[in-house]
Amino acid sequence: MERPNAWKQYDETALARVEAAAERYKKYLDAGKTERECAEEAVRIAEAAGYRSLEEAVREGRRLKPGDRLYQVQMNKAVMLFHLGKAPLEDGMNIVGAHIDSPRIDIKQNPFYEEADFAYADTHYYGGIKKYQWVARALALHGVVMKKDGAKVTIVIGEDDSDPVVGISDLLIHLSQEQMGKKMSEGITGEGLDIMLAGMPLKDAENDAVLGTLLKILKEKYGLEEEDLLSAEIEAVPAGRARDYGLDRSMILGYGHDDRVCAYAELEAMLQLPDIPEYTCCCLLADKEEIGSVGATGMRARYFENTVAELLALLTGKESDLALRRALSRSRMLSCDVSAGFDPLYASAFEKKNSAFLGRGVCYNKFTGSRGKSGSNDANAEFLGRVRKVMDEHQICWQTAELGKVDVGGGGTIAYICALYGMEVVDSGVPVLSMHAPQEIISKADLYEAIRAYAAFLQDMK
Ligand code: MN
Ligand code: MN
């Protein structure tokens, strides 16, 4: 039961569309290197397509009607889009949900120290990373610093060609006998991931003169005191833009495909909807998935439920807890998150028949989890049957997979959290090579098929 390769099915028109989608996606990746930037960019795209703030509608008590397009932002880090359909909200929504946070290295709250005429920032990594992949490479700093008076200082350093970059040094091979003998998980430690920020001492300072240089720059360029870092979120991410990968340009190399590739595919799918879709369509872009969907911006927080309650009230003019529960439990959802692409260089980690292959289209994972499907959603066969029908009716190139061999590891998504409402959910995403590495790889064909798959699901899923 081998699935066909999407590239073989494309004519000239389709190839041009694949390429155009890839170009648009690369721009989204470059504009969004943090969850905040991705959320901002999503709102910009939505507003340009006629979406309006739900918060505003709530404030004005404006009645909503089918065809209305609305967005809601949760603490600048998660976004929900709604395109209201013909059917009552109580009949459920067609939902596509992804996450916009990616593994990275966060700057600590009290980060700075000086050692041997270098100024450093101490860090705490975020999400699952192989630490050795993050040393000896160019990093950029993105984030916000909140001052006590409420002023927000936005930081992006290392993306413009004229910007400096920063980074974490590695030990020279000549002196690495001990390090190279260690387990890969121990060769570089979390506490050792310190980012070098400066190396020039202030002329007239006696102690910590390089730190003095760093603080002087922060003060002069950004108006910041060291204490302002106490209320900051600064993330170190790989510097540079997403690039075409492979001599045939069939792939994209970039930071944060997990899960911005699915997030972007969802956004494009939402923009392809007819003026009034059959069912209300929803695009969820959640934060904190990489650390367990925790916190007020993670999927486990109730903002989605609360937002649907607001929608219901503005649509029907009344409040009903039962209607809310129905709207949620009768919904149909694709949990859109990347899948592990089969990698011939590491074939022993995969069971080939049940692996996702780059270029064979959007991938459905009936379940994720680890060991005995622990922590997975495990979609219902009944639902999968209906999804298959929609995919085939739209001639989507799609495949099914597990994350890897049984017992070699595992992972989770937001699927099981949305399933708590009693709605039907299945995982569906783009296969990725080198997942969670500073630069990940996807196939342009899979991005294109994901956009088509999500659009088909939103429009036709019943
Ligand atoms: Mn993911
Ligand atoms: Mn991930």
Tab-separated table of C-alpha atoms and ligand atoms in Angstrom:
chain	number	residue	atom	x	y	z
A	1	MET	CA	0.000	0.000	0.000
A	2	GLU	CA	2.611	2.546	-1.033
A	3	ARG	CA	1.318	6.112	-1.440
A	4	PRO	CA	2.159	8.053	-4.617
A	5	ASN	CA	4.675	10.897	-4.788
A	6	ALA	CA	2.973	14.259	-5.276
A	7	TRP	CA	5.629	15.661	-7.619
A	8	LYS	CA	4.810	13.046	-10.272
A	9	GLN	CA	1.218	14.281	-10.460
A	10	TYR	CA	1.933	17.981	-11.027
A	11	ASP	CA	1.553	19.653	-14.403
A	12	GLU	CA	3.110	23.058	-15.192
A	13	THR	CA	0.237	24.973	-13.563
A	14	ALA	CA	0.427	22.947	-10.357
A	15	LEU	CA	4.218	23.307	-10.216
A	16	ALA	CA	3.875	27.080	-10.485
A	17	ARG	CA	1.354	27.041	-7.615
A	18	VAL	CA	3.646	24.890	-5.466
A	19	GLU	CA	6.479	27.343	-6.036
A	20	ALA	CA	4.306	30.391	-5.329
A	21	ALA	CA	3.052	28.898	-2.057
A	22	ALA	CA	6.636	28.091	-1.048
A	23	GLU	CA	7.701	31.701	-1.659
A	24	ARG	CA	4.822	33.042	0.449
A	25	TYR	CA	5.606	30.549	3.217
A	26	LYS	CA	9.302	31.460	3.316
A	27	LYS	CA	8.300	35.088	3.867
A	28	TYR	CA	6.046	34.023	6.759
A	29	LEU	CA	8.900	32.003	8.304
A	30	ASP	CA	11.299	34.947	8.015
A	31	ALA	CA	8.757	37.329	9.542
A	32	GLY	CA	7.927	34.968	12.412
A	33	LYS	CA	10.810	33.564	14.392
A	34	THR	CA	9.009	33.702	17.737
A	35	GLU	CA	5.442	32.917	18.778
A	36	ARG	CA	4.811	36.663	19.218
A	37	GLU	CA	6.065	37.499	15.737
A	38	CYS	CA	4.053	34.613	14.219
A	39	ALA	CA	0.900	35.798	15.994
A	40	GLU	CA	1.433	39.369	14.801
A	41	GLU	CA	2.014	38.221	11.232
A	42	ALA	CA	-1.101	36.003	11.337
A	43	VAL	CA	-3.209	38.981	12.425
A	44	ARG	CA	-1.685	41.124	9.675
A	45	ILE	CA	-2.579	38.482	7.057
A	46	ALA	CA	-6.073	38.046	8.521
A	47	GLU	CA	-6.805	41.790	8.649
A	48	ALA	CA	-5.718	42.165	5.028
A	49	ALA	CA	-8.261	39.437	4.185
A	50	GLY	CA	-11.122	41.230	5.930
A	51	TYR	CA	-10.943	39.700	9.416
A	52	ARG	CA	-11.906	42.022	12.259
A	53	SER	CA	-11.244	41.982	15.978
A	54	LEU	CA	-13.749	39.916	17.973
A	55	GLU	CA	-12.789	41.866	21.071
A	56	GLU	CA	-14.071	44.999	19.353
A	57	ALA	CA	-17.334	43.277	18.385
A	58	VAL	CA	-17.783	42.178	22.001
A	59	ARG	CA	-17.119	45.706	23.265
A	60	GLU	CA	-19.679	47.136	20.853
A	61	GLY	CA	-22.118	44.271	21.440
A	62	ARG	CA	-22.294	43.933	17.658
A	63	ARG	CA	-24.568	41.137	16.375
A	64	LEU	CA	-22.661	38.694	14.178
A	65	LYS	CA	-23.916	36.921	11.078
A	66	PRO	CA	-22.825	34.155	8.703
A	67	GLY	CA	-19.955	35.294	6.518
A	68	ASP	CA	-18.362	37.445	9.248
A	69	ARG	CA	-14.628	36.965	9.735
A	70	LEU	CA	-13.179	37.501	13.202
A	71	TYR	CA	-9.888	37.122	15.012
A	72	GLN	CA	-8.991	36.949	18.670
A	73	VAL	CA	-5.489	37.207	20.133
A	74	GLN	CA	-4.502	35.635	23.446
A	75	MET	CA	-1.789	37.644	25.244
A	76	ASN	CA	0.052	38.392	22.007
A	77	LYS	CA	1.088	34.740	21.644
A	78	ALA	CA	-1.871	32.729	20.386
A	79	VAL	CA	-4.409	33.561	17.672
A	80	MET	CA	-7.846	32.260	16.731
A	81	LEU	CA	-9.577	33.013	13.429
A	82	PHE	CA	-13.273	32.364	12.834
A	83	HIS	CA	-15.144	32.527	9.537
A	84	LEU	CA	-18.818	32.177	10.416
A	85	GLY	CA	-20.830	29.635	8.437
A	86	LYS	CA	-24.440	29.022	7.377
A	87	ALA	CA	-25.108	26.290	9.930
A	88	PRO	CA	-25.760	27.266	13.563
A	89	LEU	CA	-22.599	27.245	15.700
A	90	GLU	CA	-24.304	24.569	17.821
A	91	ASP	CA	-23.826	22.165	14.900
A	92	GLY	CA	-20.095	22.358	15.492
A	93	MET	CA	-17.167	23.926	13.653
A	94	ASN	CA	-14.551	22.702	11.226
A	95	ILE	CA	-11.306	23.453	13.032
A	96	VAL	CA	-7.655	23.381	12.000
A	97	GLY	CA	-5.221	23.884	14.896
A	98	ALA	CA	-1.442	24.252	14.959
A	99	HIS	CA	1.190	25.718	17.271
A	100	ILE	CA	3.460	28.668	16.607
A	101	ASP	CA	6.096	28.176	19.317
A	102	SER	CA	9.323	26.400	18.353
A	103	PRO	CA	12.328	25.060	20.272
A	104	ARG	CA	14.822	27.815	21.078
A	105	ILE	CA	17.119	29.236	23.735
A	106	ASP	CA	15.613	31.773	26.150
A	107	ILE	CA	17.677	34.415	27.970
A	108	LYS	CA	17.428	34.087	31.774
A	109	GLN	CA	15.897	36.887	33.880
A	110	ASN	CA	19.242	37.759	35.506
A	111	PRO	CA	21.440	36.814	32.569
A	112	PHE	CA	24.625	38.894	32.393
A	113	TYR	CA	28.107	38.072	33.644
A	114	GLU	CA	31.669	38.753	32.581
A	115	GLU	CA	34.452	36.193	32.302
A	116	ALA	CA	37.912	36.441	30.724
A	117	ASP	CA	37.077	39.715	28.961
A	118	PHE	CA	33.854	38.423	27.428
A	119	ALA	CA	30.312	39.413	28.412
A	120	TYR	CA	27.798	36.549	28.411
A	121	ALA	CA	24.090	35.932	28.817
A	122	ASP	CA	22.986	32.871	30.758
A	123	THR	CA	20.136	30.954	29.101
A	124	HIS	CA	17.482	28.329	29.668
A	125	TYR	CA	16.504	26.285	26.630
A	126	TYR	CA	12.849	25.875	25.598
A	127	GLY	CA	11.435	22.644	24.180
A	128	GLY	CA	13.222	19.468	23.157
A	129	ILE	CA	16.639	20.248	21.685
A	130	LYS	CA	19.851	18.366	20.960
A	131	LYS	CA	22.101	20.859	22.711
A	132	TYR	CA	25.166	20.153	20.570
A	133	GLN	CA	23.269	21.469	17.516
A	134	TRP	CA	23.048	24.974	18.977
A	135	VAL	CA	26.757	25.750	19.479
A	136	ALA	CA	29.133	27.255	16.908
A	137	ARG	CA	26.378	28.823	14.831
A	138	ALA	CA	25.016	32.311	14.258
A	139	LEU	CA	22.133	33.199	16.567
A	140	ALA	CA	19.783	36.165	16.493
A	141	LEU	CA	17.991	37.718	19.468
A	142	HIS	CA	14.246	38.335	19.244
A	143	GLY	CA	11.885	39.450	21.956
A	144	VAL	CA	10.383	42.112	24.122
A	145	VAL	CA	11.475	43.972	27.229
A	146	MET	CA	8.685	45.440	29.346
A	147	LYS	CA	9.657	48.537	31.310
A	148	LYS	CA	8.028	49.387	34.618
A	149	ASP	CA	6.086	52.241	33.049
A	150	GLY	CA	4.444	49.796	30.639
A	151	ALA	CA	6.603	50.741	27.660
A	152	LYS	CA	7.466	47.796	25.439
A	153	VAL	CA	10.874	47.600	23.766
A	154	THR	CA	10.913	45.200	20.826
A	155	ILE	CA	14.237	43.554	20.017
A	156	VAL	CA	15.373	41.953	16.767
A	157	ILE	CA	19.146	41.693	16.416
A	158	GLY	CA	20.933	39.502	13.900
A	159	GLU	CA	18.542	39.228	10.969
A	160	ASP	CA	19.548	42.197	8.835
A	161	ASP	CA	22.751	41.639	6.849
A	162	SER	CA	24.247	44.698	8.543
A	163	ASP	CA	23.371	43.411	12.050
A	164	PRO	CA	25.865	41.642	14.275
A	165	VAL	CA	25.007	38.070	15.303
A	166	VAL	CA	25.718	36.297	18.593
A	167	GLY	CA	26.326	32.680	19.475
A	168	ILE	CA	27.592	29.927	21.760
A	169	SER	CA	31.165	28.756	21.258
A	170	ASP	CA	32.258	25.115	21.100
A	171	LEU	CA	35.535	23.635	22.329
A	172	LEU	CA	38.249	23.258	19.681
A	173	ILE	CA	38.614	19.669	18.448
A	174	HIS	CA	42.301	19.659	19.472
A	175	LEU	CA	41.332	19.760	23.151
A	176	SER	CA	38.099	17.772	22.943
A	177	GLN	CA	39.276	14.286	23.820
A	178	GLU	CA	37.246	14.254	27.030
A	179	GLN	CA	34.182	15.966	25.529
A	180	MET	CA	34.125	13.658	22.495
A	181	GLY	CA	34.175	10.600	24.765
A	182	LYS	CA	30.971	11.671	26.479
A	183	LYS	CA	27.424	10.657	25.575
A	184	MET	CA	25.961	13.093	23.026
A	185	SER	CA	23.398	14.197	25.600
A	186	GLU	CA	26.214	15.220	27.950
A	187	GLY	CA	28.807	16.744	25.609
A	188	ILE	CA	27.098	20.134	25.870
A	189	THR	CA	25.081	20.923	29.001
A	190	GLY	CA	22.030	23.147	29.403
A	191	GLU	CA	23.860	25.391	31.839
A	192	GLY	CA	26.746	25.563	29.371
A	193	LEU	CA	24.627	27.169	26.653
A	194	ASP	CA	25.803	30.709	27.425
A	195	ILE	CA	25.623	33.286	24.681
A	196	MET	CA	28.556	35.579	24.041
A	197	LEU	CA	27.427	39.179	23.682
A	198	ALA	CA	30.523	41.402	23.800
A	199	GLY	CA	34.314	41.415	23.973
A	200	MET	CA	35.496	45.032	24.182
A	201	PRO	CA	36.149	46.611	27.603
A	202	LEU	CA	35.234	50.173	28.494
A	203	LYS	CA	38.471	52.177	28.642
A	204	ASP	CA	37.953	53.838	32.005
A	205	ALA	CA	36.292	51.040	33.975
A	206	GLU	CA	38.257	48.821	36.378
A	207	ASN	CA	35.911	45.881	37.024
A	208	ASP	CA	33.579	44.123	34.617
A	209	ALA	CA	34.583	46.526	31.882
A	210	VAL	CA	33.209	44.365	29.042
A	211	LEU	CA	29.903	44.007	30.842
A	212	GLY	CA	30.062	47.797	31.045
A	213	THR	CA	30.257	47.935	27.256
A	214	LEU	CA	27.224	45.654	26.946
A	215	LEU	CA	25.158	47.684	29.407
A	216	LYS	CA	26.183	50.904	27.686
A	217	ILE	CA	24.894	49.561	24.350
A	218	LEU	CA	21.613	48.446	25.928
A	219	LYS	CA	21.186	51.871	27.475
A	220	GLU	CA	22.148	53.923	24.438
A	221	LYS	CA	20.481	51.817	21.742
A	222	TYR	CA	17.403	50.543	23.543
A	223	GLY	CA	17.026	52.737	26.636
A	224	LEU	CA	17.323	49.669	28.879
A	225	GLU	CA	18.710	49.171	32.360
A	226	GLU	CA	20.016	45.757	33.428
A	227	GLU	CA	17.041	45.475	35.778
A	228	ASP	CA	14.621	45.729	32.851
A	229	LEU	CA	15.691	42.202	31.852
A	230	LEU	CA	13.697	40.991	34.870
A	231	SER	CA	10.556	41.589	32.808
A	232	ALA	CA	11.738	40.486	29.398
A	233	GLU	CA	11.278	37.603	27.017
A	234	ILE	CA	14.272	37.394	24.740
A	235	GLU	CA	14.733	34.309	22.602
A	236	ALA	CA	17.906	33.245	20.817
A	237	VAL	CA	17.028	31.640	17.486
A	238	PRO	CA	19.079	30.672	14.421
A	239	ALA	CA	19.952	33.801	12.443
A	240	GLY	CA	19.150	34.061	8.755
A	241	ARG	CA	16.419	33.350	6.271
A	242	ALA	CA	14.678	30.223	5.066
A	243	ARG	CA	16.282	28.890	1.885
A	244	ASP	CA	15.489	26.534	-0.961
A	245	TYR	CA	17.113	23.177	-0.278
A	246	GLY	CA	18.392	20.645	-2.810
A	247	LEU	CA	19.753	21.351	-6.280
A	248	ASP	CA	16.224	20.847	-7.625
A	249	ARG	CA	14.889	23.396	-5.101
A	250	SER	CA	12.226	20.881	-4.088
A	251	MET	CA	12.624	21.504	-0.356
A	252	ILE	CA	12.899	24.364	2.137
A	253	LEU	CA	15.528	24.613	4.870
A	254	GLY	CA	14.472	26.833	7.719
A	255	TYR	CA	14.055	27.372	11.429
A	256	GLY	CA	10.679	26.545	12.990
A	257	HIS	CA	8.897	24.425	10.352
A	258	ASP	CA	7.591	22.671	13.501
A	259	ASP	CA	4.947	23.895	13.535
A	260	ARG	CA	4.837	27.089	11.506
A	261	VAL	CA	4.495	25.145	8.273
A	262	CYS	CA	1.117	23.813	9.445
A	263	ALA	CA	0.187	27.187	10.944
A	264	TYR	CA	0.853	28.861	7.612
A	265	ALA	CA	-0.997	26.176	5.634
A	266	GLU	CA	-4.014	26.769	7.904
A	267	LEU	CA	-3.900	30.517	7.281
A	268	GLU	CA	-3.839	30.035	3.517
A	269	ALA	CA	-6.671	27.502	3.745
A	270	MET	CA	-8.801	29.983	5.716
A	271	LEU	CA	-8.272	32.614	3.018
A	272	GLN	CA	-9.561	30.207	0.358
A	273	LEU	CA	-12.996	29.777	1.962
A	274	PRO	CA	-16.155	30.858	0.106
A	275	ASP	CA	-17.914	34.007	1.361
A	276	ILE	CA	-20.228	31.966	3.578
A	277	PRO	CA	-18.894	28.487	4.369
A	278	GLU	CA	-21.256	25.642	5.275
A	279	TYR	CA	-20.001	25.356	8.859
A	280	THR	CA	-18.140	27.941	10.882
A	281	CYS	CA	-14.444	27.472	10.162
A	282	CYS	CA	-11.808	28.054	12.795
A	283	CYS	CA	-8.017	28.341	12.683
A	284	LEU	CA	-6.204	27.911	16.000
A	285	LEU	CA	-2.603	29.012	16.428
A	286	ALA	CA	-1.540	27.997	19.932
A	287	ASP	CA	1.572	28.693	21.989
A	288	LYS	CA	3.575	26.502	24.429
A	289	GLU	CA	2.963	23.186	22.635
A	290	GLU	CA	6.669	22.387	22.829
A	291	ILE	CA	6.565	22.459	26.634
A	292	GLY	CA	3.268	20.645	27.139
A	293	SER	CA	0.650	23.251	26.103
A	294	VAL	CA	0.874	24.837	29.554
A	295	GLY	CA	0.328	28.433	30.659
A	296	ALA	CA	-2.319	30.981	29.742
A	297	THR	CA	-1.381	30.872	26.041
A	298	GLY	CA	-1.055	27.078	25.774
A	299	MET	CA	-3.897	24.958	24.423
A	300	ARG	CA	-4.761	23.714	27.917
A	301	ALA	CA	-5.886	27.215	28.929
A	302	ARG	CA	-9.547	27.950	28.331
A	303	TYR	CA	-9.229	30.851	25.888
A	304	PHE	CA	-10.595	28.854	22.979
A	305	GLU	CA	-13.698	27.792	24.885
A	306	ASN	CA	-14.184	31.338	26.205
A	307	THR	CA	-13.898	32.794	22.732
A	308	VAL	CA	-16.480	30.372	21.306
A	309	ALA	CA	-18.801	31.401	24.168
A	310	GLU	CA	-18.416	35.070	23.137
A	311	LEU	CA	-19.129	34.165	19.510
A	312	LEU	CA	-22.261	32.256	20.466
A	313	ALA	CA	-23.558	35.163	22.512
A	314	LEU	CA	-23.034	37.639	19.659
A	315	LEU	CA	-24.531	35.242	17.095
A	316	THR	CA	-27.643	34.237	19.002
A	317	GLY	CA	-28.157	37.181	21.327
A	318	LYS	CA	-28.306	34.901	24.342
A	319	GLU	CA	-26.054	32.865	26.595
A	320	SER	CA	-26.362	29.118	26.803
A	321	ASP	CA	-23.867	26.763	28.398
A	322	LEU	CA	-25.511	23.833	26.615
A	323	ALA	CA	-25.143	25.512	23.226
A	324	LEU	CA	-21.453	26.108	23.955
A	325	ARG	CA	-20.905	22.470	24.881
A	326	ARG	CA	-22.689	21.382	21.716
A	327	ALA	CA	-20.668	23.750	19.543
A	328	LEU	CA	-17.473	22.241	20.926
A	329	SER	CA	-18.431	18.566	21.121
A	330	ARG	CA	-19.959	18.507	17.635
A	331	SER	CA	-16.856	20.073	16.057
A	332	ARG	CA	-14.495	18.289	13.699
A	333	MET	CA	-10.804	19.047	13.956
A	334	LEU	CA	-7.486	18.518	12.257
A	335	SER	CA	-4.691	18.880	14.788
A	336	CYS	CA	-2.133	20.178	12.326
A	337	ASP	CA	1.367	19.348	13.483
A	338	VAL	CA	4.455	18.142	11.695
A	339	SER	CA	5.319	14.468	11.428
A	340	ALA	CA	8.708	12.747	11.320
A	341	GLY	CA	9.799	12.318	7.707
A	342	PHE	CA	11.500	9.023	6.859
A	343	ASP	CA	15.262	9.640	6.840
A	344	PRO	CA	17.308	6.969	4.996
A	345	LEU	CA	20.403	7.987	6.999
A	346	TYR	CA	18.607	6.951	10.185
A	347	ALA	CA	16.387	4.238	8.752
A	348	SER	CA	16.654	2.031	11.833
A	349	ALA	CA	14.488	4.470	13.828
A	350	PHE	CA	11.560	4.030	11.436
A	351	GLU	CA	9.193	1.264	10.402
A	352	LYS	CA	9.116	1.973	6.706
A	353	LYS	CA	5.546	0.950	5.811
A	354	ASN	CA	4.191	3.268	8.477
A	355	SER	CA	6.476	6.231	7.874
A	356	ALA	CA	5.835	9.620	6.292
A	357	PHE	CA	7.896	10.356	3.184
A	358	LEU	CA	8.842	13.845	2.053
A	359	GLY	CA	6.990	14.613	-1.166
A	360	ARG	CA	4.144	12.164	-0.653
A	361	GLY	CA	1.750	14.774	0.673
A	362	VAL	CA	0.099	15.742	3.927
A	363	CYS	CA	0.429	13.068	6.606
A	364	TYR	CA	-2.302	11.698	8.886
A	365	ASN	CA	-1.274	10.254	12.239
A	366	LYS	CA	-4.121	8.248	13.730
A	367	PHE	CA	-2.206	8.410	16.979
A	368	THR	CA	1.020	9.868	18.356
A	369	GLY	CA	2.267	9.317	21.920
A	370	SER	CA	4.959	6.978	23.183
A	371	ARG	CA	5.244	3.341	24.298
A	372	GLY	CA	1.683	1.914	24.290
A	373	LYS	CA	0.236	5.057	22.589
A	374	SER	CA	0.611	6.833	25.948
A	375	GLY	CA	-0.423	10.490	25.743
A	376	SER	CA	-1.959	10.117	22.298
A	377	ASN	CA	-5.361	11.084	20.962
A	378	ASP	CA	-5.932	7.960	18.810
A	379	ALA	CA	-8.570	9.179	16.366
A	380	ASN	CA	-11.722	7.170	15.706
A	381	ALA	CA	-11.900	4.994	12.611
A	382	GLU	CA	-15.353	6.431	11.870
A	383	PHE	CA	-13.894	9.945	11.675
A	384	LEU	CA	-10.879	8.813	9.649
A	385	GLY	CA	-13.240	7.242	7.142
A	386	ARG	CA	-14.990	10.586	6.632
A	387	VAL	CA	-11.688	12.456	6.385
A	388	ARG	CA	-10.426	9.976	3.758
A	389	LYS	CA	-13.502	10.601	1.682
A	390	VAL	CA	-13.004	14.385	1.689
A	391	MET	CA	-9.290	14.033	0.883
A	392	ASP	CA	-9.944	11.717	-2.059
A	393	GLU	CA	-12.843	13.783	-3.387
A	394	HIS	CA	-10.459	16.747	-3.585
A	395	GLN	CA	-7.643	14.610	-5.014
A	396	ILE	CA	-5.324	15.543	-2.187
A	397	CYS	CA	-2.014	13.700	-2.069
A	398	TRP	CA	-1.933	12.291	1.457
A	399	GLN	CA	-0.303	9.525	3.467
A	400	THR	CA	-0.478	7.959	6.911
A	401	ALA	CA	2.316	7.391	9.418
A	402	GLU	CA	3.481	6.790	12.944
A	403	LEU	CA	6.213	8.932	14.458
A	404	GLY	CA	8.774	6.098	14.319
A	405	LYS	CA	9.291	2.524	15.427
A	406	VAL	CA	7.298	1.368	18.443
A	407	ASP	CA	9.324	1.856	21.647
A	408	VAL	CA	12.033	4.124	20.162
A	409	GLY	CA	10.482	7.342	21.484
A	410	GLY	CA	7.426	9.466	20.834
A	411	GLY	CA	5.787	12.843	21.115
A	412	GLY	CA	2.477	14.615	21.431
A	413	THR	CA	0.436	17.440	19.917
A	414	ILE	CA	-2.587	19.548	20.910
A	415	ALA	CA	-4.968	16.834	19.616
A	416	TYR	CA	-5.692	15.180	22.961
A	417	ILE	CA	-6.520	18.529	24.590
A	418	CYS	CA	-9.167	19.496	22.025
A	419	ALA	CA	-10.522	15.944	22.196
A	420	LEU	CA	-11.367	16.642	25.865
A	421	TYR	CA	-14.404	18.544	24.574
A	422	GLY	CA	-15.618	15.344	22.958
A	423	MET	CA	-14.978	16.521	19.410
A	424	GLU	CA	-13.504	14.336	16.662
A	425	VAL	CA	-9.787	15.074	16.198
A	426	VAL	CA	-7.040	13.587	14.085
A	427	ASP	CA	-3.413	14.655	13.658
A	428	SER	CA	-2.498	15.878	10.202
A	429	GLY	CA	0.734	17.587	9.192
A	430	VAL	CA	3.750	18.058	7.003
A	431	PRO	CA	6.637	15.548	7.217
A	432	VAL	CA	9.899	17.124	8.457
A	433	LEU	CA	13.538	16.015	8.404
A	434	SER	CA	15.856	17.048	11.266
A	435	MET	CA	12.841	18.011	13.393
A	436	HIS	CA	13.727	20.374	16.285
A	437	ALA	CA	17.178	21.051	14.809
A	438	PRO	CA	18.043	24.747	14.322
A	439	GLN	CA	17.328	24.213	10.636
A	440	GLU	CA	14.634	21.756	9.621
A	441	ILE	CA	13.697	20.481	6.148
A	442	ILE	CA	10.314	20.119	4.443
A	443	SER	CA	9.193	19.396	0.888
A	444	LYS	CA	7.415	22.181	-0.998
A	445	ALA	CA	4.975	19.576	-2.343
A	446	ASP	CA	3.872	18.649	1.184
A	447	LEU	CA	3.304	22.305	2.104
A	448	TYR	CA	1.140	22.704	-1.002
A	449	GLU	CA	-0.838	19.524	-0.290
A	450	ALA	CA	-1.333	20.606	3.343
A	451	ILE	CA	-2.852	23.906	2.212
A	452	ARG	CA	-5.187	22.036	-0.160
A	453	ALA	CA	-6.029	19.405	2.465
A	454	TYR	CA	-6.897	21.962	5.141
A	455	ALA	CA	-8.998	23.998	2.710
A	456	ALA	CA	-10.895	20.842	1.652
A	457	PHE	CA	-11.465	19.873	5.287
A	458	LEU	CA	-12.705	23.335	6.287
A	459	GLN	CA	-15.083	23.547	3.341
A	460	ASP	CA	-16.443	20.045	3.050
A	461	MET	CA	-16.048	18.174	6.317
A	462	LYS	CA	-19.400	17.116	7.780
B	1	MN	MN	4.892	20.305	16.730
B	2	MN	MN	7.845	19.915	18.236
